[in-house]
Short mmCIF file of C-alpha atoms in Angstrom, two decimals:
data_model
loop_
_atom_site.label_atom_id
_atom_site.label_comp_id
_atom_site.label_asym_id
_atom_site.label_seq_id
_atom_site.Cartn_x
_atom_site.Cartn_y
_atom_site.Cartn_z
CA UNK A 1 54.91 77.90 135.40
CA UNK A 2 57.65 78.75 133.33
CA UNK A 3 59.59 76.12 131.57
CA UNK A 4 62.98 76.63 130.43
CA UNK A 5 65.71 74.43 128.37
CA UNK A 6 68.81 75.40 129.79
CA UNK A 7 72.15 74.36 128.01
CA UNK A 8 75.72 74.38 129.20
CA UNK A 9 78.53 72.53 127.41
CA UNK A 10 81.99 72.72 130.07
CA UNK A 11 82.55 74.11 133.70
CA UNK A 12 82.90 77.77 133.04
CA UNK A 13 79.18 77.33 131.31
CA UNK A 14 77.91 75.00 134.32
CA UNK A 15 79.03 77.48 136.87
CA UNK A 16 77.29 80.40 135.17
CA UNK A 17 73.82 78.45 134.56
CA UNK A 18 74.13 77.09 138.47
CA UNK A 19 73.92 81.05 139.69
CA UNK A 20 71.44 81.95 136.71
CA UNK A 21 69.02 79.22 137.90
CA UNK A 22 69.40 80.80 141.67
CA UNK A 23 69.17 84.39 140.33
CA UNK A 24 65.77 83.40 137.91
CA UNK A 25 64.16 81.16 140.94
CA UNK A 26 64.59 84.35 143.42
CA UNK A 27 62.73 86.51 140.50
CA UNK A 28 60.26 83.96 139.78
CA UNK A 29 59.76 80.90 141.65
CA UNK A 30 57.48 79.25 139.38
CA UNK A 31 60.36 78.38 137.41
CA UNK A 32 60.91 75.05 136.16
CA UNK A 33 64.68 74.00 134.54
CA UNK A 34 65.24 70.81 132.60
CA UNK A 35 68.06 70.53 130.12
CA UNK A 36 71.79 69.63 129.87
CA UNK A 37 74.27 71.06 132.77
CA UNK A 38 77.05 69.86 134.98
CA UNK A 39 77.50 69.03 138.81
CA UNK A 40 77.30 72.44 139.71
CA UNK A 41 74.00 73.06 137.40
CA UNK A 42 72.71 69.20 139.28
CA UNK A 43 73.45 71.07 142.84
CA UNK A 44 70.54 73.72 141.55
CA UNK A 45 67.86 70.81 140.60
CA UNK A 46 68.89 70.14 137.27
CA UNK A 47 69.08 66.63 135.84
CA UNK A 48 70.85 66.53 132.57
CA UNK A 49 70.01 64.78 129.64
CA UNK A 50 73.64 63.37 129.15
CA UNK A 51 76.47 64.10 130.58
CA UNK A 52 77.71 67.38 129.93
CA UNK A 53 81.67 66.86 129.74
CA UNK A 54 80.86 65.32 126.25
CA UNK A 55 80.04 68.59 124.88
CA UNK A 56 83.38 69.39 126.60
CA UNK A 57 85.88 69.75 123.27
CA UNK A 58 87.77 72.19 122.11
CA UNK A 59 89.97 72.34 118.41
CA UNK A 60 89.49 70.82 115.26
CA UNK A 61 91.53 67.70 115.94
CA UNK A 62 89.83 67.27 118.86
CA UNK A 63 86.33 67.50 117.45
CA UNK A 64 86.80 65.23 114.51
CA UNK A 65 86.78 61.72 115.84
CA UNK A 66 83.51 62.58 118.33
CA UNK A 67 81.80 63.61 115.00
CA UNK A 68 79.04 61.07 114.78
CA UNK A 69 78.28 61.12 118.88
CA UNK A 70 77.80 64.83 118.83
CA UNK A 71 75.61 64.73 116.21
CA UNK A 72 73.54 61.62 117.68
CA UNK A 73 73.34 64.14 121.13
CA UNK A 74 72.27 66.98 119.12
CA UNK A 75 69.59 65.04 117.83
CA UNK A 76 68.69 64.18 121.23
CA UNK A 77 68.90 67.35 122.50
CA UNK A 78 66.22 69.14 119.70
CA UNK A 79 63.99 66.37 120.35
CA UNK A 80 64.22 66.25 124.17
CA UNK A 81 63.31 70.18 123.41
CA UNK A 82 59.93 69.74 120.72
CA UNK A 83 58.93 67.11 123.88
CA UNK A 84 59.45 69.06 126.60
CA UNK A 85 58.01 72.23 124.66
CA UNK A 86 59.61 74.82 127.04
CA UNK A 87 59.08 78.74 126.94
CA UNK A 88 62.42 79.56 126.42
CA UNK A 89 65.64 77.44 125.36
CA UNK A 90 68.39 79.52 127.32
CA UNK A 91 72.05 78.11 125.99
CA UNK A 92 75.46 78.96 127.43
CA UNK A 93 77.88 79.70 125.29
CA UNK A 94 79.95 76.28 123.79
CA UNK A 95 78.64 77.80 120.48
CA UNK A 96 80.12 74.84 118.61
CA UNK A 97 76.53 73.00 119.68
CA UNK A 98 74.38 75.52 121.33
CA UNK A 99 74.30 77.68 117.97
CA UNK A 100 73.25 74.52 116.30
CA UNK A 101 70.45 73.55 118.57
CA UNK A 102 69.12 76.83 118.25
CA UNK A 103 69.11 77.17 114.84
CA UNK A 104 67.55 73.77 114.60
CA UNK A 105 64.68 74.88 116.44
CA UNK A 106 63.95 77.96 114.43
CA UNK A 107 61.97 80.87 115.50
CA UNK A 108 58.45 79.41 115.74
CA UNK A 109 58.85 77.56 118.86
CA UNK A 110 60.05 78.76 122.22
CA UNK A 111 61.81 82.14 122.85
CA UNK A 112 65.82 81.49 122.54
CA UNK A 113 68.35 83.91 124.34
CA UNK A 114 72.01 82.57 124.08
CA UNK A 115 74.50 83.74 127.39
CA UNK A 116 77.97 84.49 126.31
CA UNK A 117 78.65 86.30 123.34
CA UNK A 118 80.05 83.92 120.89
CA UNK A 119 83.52 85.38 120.68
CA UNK A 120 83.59 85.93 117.01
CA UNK A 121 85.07 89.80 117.39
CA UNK A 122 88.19 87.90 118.27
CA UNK A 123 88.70 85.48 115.32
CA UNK A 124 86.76 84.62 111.69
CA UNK A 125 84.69 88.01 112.62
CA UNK A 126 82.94 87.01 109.31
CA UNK A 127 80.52 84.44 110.87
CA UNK A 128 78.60 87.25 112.52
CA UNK A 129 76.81 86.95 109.12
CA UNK A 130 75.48 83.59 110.50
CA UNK A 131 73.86 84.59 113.74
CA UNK A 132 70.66 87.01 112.57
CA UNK A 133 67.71 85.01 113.24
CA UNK A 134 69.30 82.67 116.14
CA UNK A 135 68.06 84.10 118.75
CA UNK A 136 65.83 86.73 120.51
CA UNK A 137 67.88 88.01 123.01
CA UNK A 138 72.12 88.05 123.44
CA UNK A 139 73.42 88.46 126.81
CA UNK A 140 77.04 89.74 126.98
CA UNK A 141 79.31 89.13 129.56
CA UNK A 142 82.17 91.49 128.16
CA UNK A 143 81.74 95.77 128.20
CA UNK A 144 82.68 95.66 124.20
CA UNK A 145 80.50 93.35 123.10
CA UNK A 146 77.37 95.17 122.05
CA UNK A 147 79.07 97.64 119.92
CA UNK A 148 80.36 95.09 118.03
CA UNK A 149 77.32 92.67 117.70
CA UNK A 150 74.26 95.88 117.95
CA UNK A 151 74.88 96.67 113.96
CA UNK A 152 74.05 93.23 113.22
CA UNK A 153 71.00 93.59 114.41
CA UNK A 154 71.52 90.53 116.81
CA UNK A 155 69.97 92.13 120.08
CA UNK A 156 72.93 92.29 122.57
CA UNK A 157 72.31 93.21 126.15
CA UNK A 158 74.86 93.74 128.58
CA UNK A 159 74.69 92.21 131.75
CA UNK A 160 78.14 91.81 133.41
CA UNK A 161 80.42 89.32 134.08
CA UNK A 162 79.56 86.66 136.74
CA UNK A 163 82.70 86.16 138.15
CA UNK A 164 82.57 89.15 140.04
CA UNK A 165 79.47 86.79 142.12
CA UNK A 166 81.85 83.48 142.42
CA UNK A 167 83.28 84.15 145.30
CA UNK A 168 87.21 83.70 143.80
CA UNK A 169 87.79 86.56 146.24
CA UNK A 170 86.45 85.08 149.56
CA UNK A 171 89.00 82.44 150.40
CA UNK A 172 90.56 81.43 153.57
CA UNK A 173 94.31 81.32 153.33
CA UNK A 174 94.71 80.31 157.05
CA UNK A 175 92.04 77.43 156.64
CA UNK A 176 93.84 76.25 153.47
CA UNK A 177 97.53 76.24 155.34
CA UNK A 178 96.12 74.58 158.30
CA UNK A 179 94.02 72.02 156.21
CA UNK A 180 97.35 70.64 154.24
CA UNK A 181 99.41 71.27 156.82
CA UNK A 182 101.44 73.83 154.86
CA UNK A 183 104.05 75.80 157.28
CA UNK A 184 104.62 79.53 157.01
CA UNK A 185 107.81 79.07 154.41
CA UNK A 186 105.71 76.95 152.02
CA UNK A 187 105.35 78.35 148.58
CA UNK A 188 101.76 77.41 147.43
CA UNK A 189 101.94 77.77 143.57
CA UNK A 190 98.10 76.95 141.89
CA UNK A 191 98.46 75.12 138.77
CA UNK A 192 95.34 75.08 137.04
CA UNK A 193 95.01 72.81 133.27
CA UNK A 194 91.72 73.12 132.37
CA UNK A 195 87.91 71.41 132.45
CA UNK A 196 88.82 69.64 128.98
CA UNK A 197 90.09 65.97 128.83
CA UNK A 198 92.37 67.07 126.23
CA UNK A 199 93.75 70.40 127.38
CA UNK A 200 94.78 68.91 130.81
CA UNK A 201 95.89 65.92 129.45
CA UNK A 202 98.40 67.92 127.31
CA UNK A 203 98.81 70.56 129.79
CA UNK A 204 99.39 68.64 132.59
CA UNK A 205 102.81 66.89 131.52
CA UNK A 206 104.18 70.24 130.64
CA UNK A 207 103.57 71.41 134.31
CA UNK A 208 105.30 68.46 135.85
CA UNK A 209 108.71 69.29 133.88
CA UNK A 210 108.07 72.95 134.73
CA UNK A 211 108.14 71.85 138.74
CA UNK A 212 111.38 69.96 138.45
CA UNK A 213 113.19 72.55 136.87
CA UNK A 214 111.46 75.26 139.59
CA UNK A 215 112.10 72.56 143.02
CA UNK A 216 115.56 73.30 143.41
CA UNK A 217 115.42 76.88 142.79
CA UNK A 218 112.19 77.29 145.18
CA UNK A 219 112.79 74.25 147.97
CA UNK A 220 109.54 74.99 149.49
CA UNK A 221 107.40 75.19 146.48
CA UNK A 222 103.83 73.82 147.19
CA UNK A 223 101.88 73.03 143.50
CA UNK A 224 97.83 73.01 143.97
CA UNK A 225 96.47 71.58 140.86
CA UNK A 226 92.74 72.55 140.29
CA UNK A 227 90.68 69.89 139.26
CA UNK A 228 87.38 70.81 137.86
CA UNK A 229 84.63 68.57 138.03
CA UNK A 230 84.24 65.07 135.94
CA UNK A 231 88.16 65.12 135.42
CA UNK A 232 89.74 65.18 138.99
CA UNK A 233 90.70 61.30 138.77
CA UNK A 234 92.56 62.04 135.66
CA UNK A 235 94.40 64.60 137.69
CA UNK A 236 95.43 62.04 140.05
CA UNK A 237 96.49 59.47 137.78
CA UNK A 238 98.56 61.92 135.75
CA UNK A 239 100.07 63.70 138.73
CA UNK A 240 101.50 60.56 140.46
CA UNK A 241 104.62 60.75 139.63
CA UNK A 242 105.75 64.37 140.05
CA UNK A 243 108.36 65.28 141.14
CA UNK A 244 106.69 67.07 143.85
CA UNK A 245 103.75 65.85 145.59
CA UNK A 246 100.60 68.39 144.69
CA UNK A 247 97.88 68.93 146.26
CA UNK A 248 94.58 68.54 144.58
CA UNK A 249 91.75 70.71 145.13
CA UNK A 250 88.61 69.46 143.67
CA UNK A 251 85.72 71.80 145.10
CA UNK A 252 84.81 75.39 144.90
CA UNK A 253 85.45 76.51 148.31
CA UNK A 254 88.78 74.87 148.31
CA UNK A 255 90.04 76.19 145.16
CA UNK A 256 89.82 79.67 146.18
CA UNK A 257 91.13 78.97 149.49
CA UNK A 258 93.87 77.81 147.30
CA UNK A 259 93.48 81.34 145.62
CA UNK A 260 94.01 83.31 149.03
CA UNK A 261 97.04 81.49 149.72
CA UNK A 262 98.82 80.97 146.56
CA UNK A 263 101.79 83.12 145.71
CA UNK A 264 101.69 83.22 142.19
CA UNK A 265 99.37 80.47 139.83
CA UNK A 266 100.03 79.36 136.13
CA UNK A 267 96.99 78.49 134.39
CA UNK A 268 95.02 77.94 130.96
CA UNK A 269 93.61 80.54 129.40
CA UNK A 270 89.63 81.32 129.81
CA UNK A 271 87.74 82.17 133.07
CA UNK A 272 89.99 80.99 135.31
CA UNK A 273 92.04 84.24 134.68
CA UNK A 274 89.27 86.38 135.63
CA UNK A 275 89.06 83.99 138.93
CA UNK A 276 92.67 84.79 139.71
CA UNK A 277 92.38 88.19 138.92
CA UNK A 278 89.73 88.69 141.62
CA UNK A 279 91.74 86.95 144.03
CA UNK A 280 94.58 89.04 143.36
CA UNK A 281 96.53 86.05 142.24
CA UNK A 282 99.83 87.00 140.08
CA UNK A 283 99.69 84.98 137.24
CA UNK A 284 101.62 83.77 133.74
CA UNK A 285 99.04 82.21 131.42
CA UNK A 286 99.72 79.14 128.84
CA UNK A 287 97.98 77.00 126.25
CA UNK A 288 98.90 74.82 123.47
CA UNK A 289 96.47 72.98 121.13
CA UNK A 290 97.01 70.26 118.44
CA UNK A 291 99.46 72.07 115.91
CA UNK A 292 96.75 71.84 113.18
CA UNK A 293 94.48 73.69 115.55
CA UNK A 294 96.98 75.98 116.25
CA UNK A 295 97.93 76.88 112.49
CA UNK A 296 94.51 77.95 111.94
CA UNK A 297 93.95 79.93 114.90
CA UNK A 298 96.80 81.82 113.49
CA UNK A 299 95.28 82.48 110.31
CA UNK A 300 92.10 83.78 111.54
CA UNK A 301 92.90 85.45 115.47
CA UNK A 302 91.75 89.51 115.43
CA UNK A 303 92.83 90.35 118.73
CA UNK A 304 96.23 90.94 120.22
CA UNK A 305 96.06 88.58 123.20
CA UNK A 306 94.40 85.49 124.55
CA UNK A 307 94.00 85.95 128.01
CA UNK A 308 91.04 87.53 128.77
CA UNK A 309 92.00 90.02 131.80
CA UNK A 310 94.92 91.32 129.25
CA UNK A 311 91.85 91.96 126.97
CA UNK A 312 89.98 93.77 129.38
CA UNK A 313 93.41 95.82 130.44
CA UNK A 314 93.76 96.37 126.80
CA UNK A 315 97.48 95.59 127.52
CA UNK A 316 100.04 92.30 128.68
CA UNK A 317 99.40 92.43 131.93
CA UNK A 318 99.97 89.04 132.20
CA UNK A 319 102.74 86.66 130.56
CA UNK A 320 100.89 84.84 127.29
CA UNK A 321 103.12 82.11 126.96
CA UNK A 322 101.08 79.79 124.04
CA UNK A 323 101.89 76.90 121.75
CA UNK A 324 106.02 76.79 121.15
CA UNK A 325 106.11 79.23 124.13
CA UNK A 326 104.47 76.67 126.14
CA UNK A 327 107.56 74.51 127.41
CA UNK A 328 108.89 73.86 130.92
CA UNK A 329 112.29 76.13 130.87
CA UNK A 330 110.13 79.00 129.78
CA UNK A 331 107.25 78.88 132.33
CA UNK A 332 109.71 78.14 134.72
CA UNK A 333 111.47 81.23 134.44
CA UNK A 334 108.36 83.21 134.06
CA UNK A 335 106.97 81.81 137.61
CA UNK A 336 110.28 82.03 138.89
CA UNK A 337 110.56 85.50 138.33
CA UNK A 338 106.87 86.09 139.64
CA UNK A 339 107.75 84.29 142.82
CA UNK A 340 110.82 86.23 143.61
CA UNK A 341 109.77 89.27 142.28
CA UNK A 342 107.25 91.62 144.34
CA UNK A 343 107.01 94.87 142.32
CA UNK A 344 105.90 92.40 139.09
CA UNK A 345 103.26 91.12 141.48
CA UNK A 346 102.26 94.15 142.51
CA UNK A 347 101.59 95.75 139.26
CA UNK A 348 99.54 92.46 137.97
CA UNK A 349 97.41 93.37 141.39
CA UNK A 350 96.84 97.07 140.03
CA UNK A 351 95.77 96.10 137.35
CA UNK A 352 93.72 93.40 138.15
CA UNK A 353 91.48 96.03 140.06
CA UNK A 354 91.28 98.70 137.06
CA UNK A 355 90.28 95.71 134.22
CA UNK A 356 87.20 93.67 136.72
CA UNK A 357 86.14 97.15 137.34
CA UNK A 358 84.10 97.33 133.66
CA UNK A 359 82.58 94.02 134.12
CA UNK A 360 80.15 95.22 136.84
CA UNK A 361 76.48 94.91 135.61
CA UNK A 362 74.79 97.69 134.65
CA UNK A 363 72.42 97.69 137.74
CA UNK A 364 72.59 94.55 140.41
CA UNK A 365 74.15 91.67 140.19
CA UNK A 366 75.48 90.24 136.91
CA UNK A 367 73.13 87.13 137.27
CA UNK A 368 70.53 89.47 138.58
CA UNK A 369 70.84 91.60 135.33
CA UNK A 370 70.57 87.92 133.18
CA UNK A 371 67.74 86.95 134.89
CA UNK A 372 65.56 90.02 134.63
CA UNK A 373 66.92 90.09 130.48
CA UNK A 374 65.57 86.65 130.41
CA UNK A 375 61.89 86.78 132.12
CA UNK A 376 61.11 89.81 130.18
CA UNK A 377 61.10 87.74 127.25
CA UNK A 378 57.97 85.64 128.84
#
């Protein structure tokens, strides 16, 4: 049997490990997972050593005060591991604690591969000098990523992106109308804030301003809020009072039925743009941190945008609207002008198609090409 120590630290990493366990079972089915994972990773068999959503944090300010409790974790965590005494200790990106759990565990005990390039080409590029040694194998989601890591000597394989498995694509428009009764003049806008406590909860009153300043222009606007897993009652209580009622979506299948019927979405940065993207979903993206957080992101940011489909288009595809940009009369007007506007939505559609073209794996699927990276290492 082999054992593996499988780590995930928010939704974007639970959803990945969930089809890596499927794609490593259907390779070798003597595979046994224990580790630290989400509700999606729990759907595959896994039962996780705490729960995962308080890995889930993101910016200095954020991280300070849960100091001592992620420490006590990652105590738990190397310990649950020199127990357990797996073959390999397979962590998903959320570098902040994976990175430390591997180095903990050094390179005399179990073979350690680490999925998702940490994204260091984008900001403090320096720390690459830290990594050597980590790990044995580094699977890379992104087409750029092993030219940058491969002089480092840090073993960077390419394997795709697994979005292009999730299924963003697939939705049911018609089933999503008919399920909230929506009628054929409704304007279904997706709102989606995040998988972090603290992102949605600062995200979220920011959307509620944007929707009464976008009501009266847009009478028949529809908001869908997507609430990922472990924080959908905190949706509820903070949406309320809105000015317009929205409708929540809290599972897979109904978020991209959302996807299929939405006319334009406004959402965090991260993978949700690559989920839009595949849906063909026009989009404006936003963020805003704690301004401390945000003055040293500044400082230290290499790349031109944030969003990562703009990335992969190598151009602003999509409207970046982060930090003082991130207020309700300017993402109102930037929806506003998405809604009413076909040709912009059209072009974010084109190239939407040319930018998840490079993420296909070099041969199968993306989780496919993971897997087989993986087992050779056993």
């Amino acid at each position: 049997m082999t054992r593996i120590f499988i780590i995930a630290g928010e939704a974007s990493g639970d959803a990945l490990g969930f089809r890596l366990m499927h794609a490593l079972r259907a390779q070798n089915p003597d595979v046994a997972f224990f580790g630290i994972g989400g509700a999606r990773m729990a759907e595959a068999g896994l039962t996780s050593l705490f729960p995962m959503q308080e890995l889930a944090l993101m910016g200095l300010a954020e991280i300070l005060p849960k100091v001592l409790h992620l420490k006590k974790r990652l105590a738990q965590t190397i310990e649950a591991i020199h127990t357990r005494k797996p073959d390999i200790v397979l962590t998903i990106d959320s570098p902040g604690f994976t990175l430390r759990v591997l180095k903990a565990i050094g390179s005399s005990g179990p073979k350690r591969v680490h999925y998702v390039a940490p994204q260091v080409w984008a900001w403090r590029q320096e720390r690459v000098k830290h990594f050597p040694g980590l790990w044995d194998e580094l699977l890379c989601l992104l087409p750029f990523e092993p030219e940058f890591f491969a002089p480092h000597g840090l073993h960077p394989v390419f394997t795709g992106h697994p979005v292009l498995e999730s299924g963003a694509d697939k939705g049911d428009a018609a089933r999503f109308r008919a399920a909230h009764s929506l009628t054929s003049d409704a304007v279904p806008l997706v709102l989606m804030p995040g998988s972090r406590v603290t992102e949605t909860k600062r995200l979220l009153p920011i959307f509620k301003q944007t929707l009464a300043l976008l009501q009266p222009q847009v009478p028949a606007l529809a908001p869908i809020v997507a609430a990922a897993s472990g924080i959908a009652e905190l949706v509820v209580a903070h949406t309320a009072d809105w000015p317009v009622k929205p409708i929540i979506v809290r599972d897979i299948s109904a978020r991209y039925d959302a996807f299929a019927a939405a006319k334009a979405a406004l959402t965090k940065s991260g993978t949700s743009t690559l989920e839009l993207a595949m849906a063909g979903v026009p989009m404006a993206v936003t963020y805003r941190v704690n301004p401390i957080s945000a003055a040293i992101g500044r400082r230290l940011i290499k790349v031109p945008h944030v969003a990562m489909i703009n990335l992969l288009a190598g151009r602003a595809l999509v409207p970046e609207l982060l930090q003082e940009e991130c207020r309700a009369d300017r993402l109102a007007q930037t929806v506003l002008g998405l809604l009413q506007t076909p040709a912009q939505r059209a072009a974010q559609r084109i190239g939407f198609t040319e930018a998840l073209a490079s993420l296909k794996a070099p041969e199968g699927s993306p989780s496919e090409a993971a897997a087989k990276a993986i087992l050779r290492l056993t």
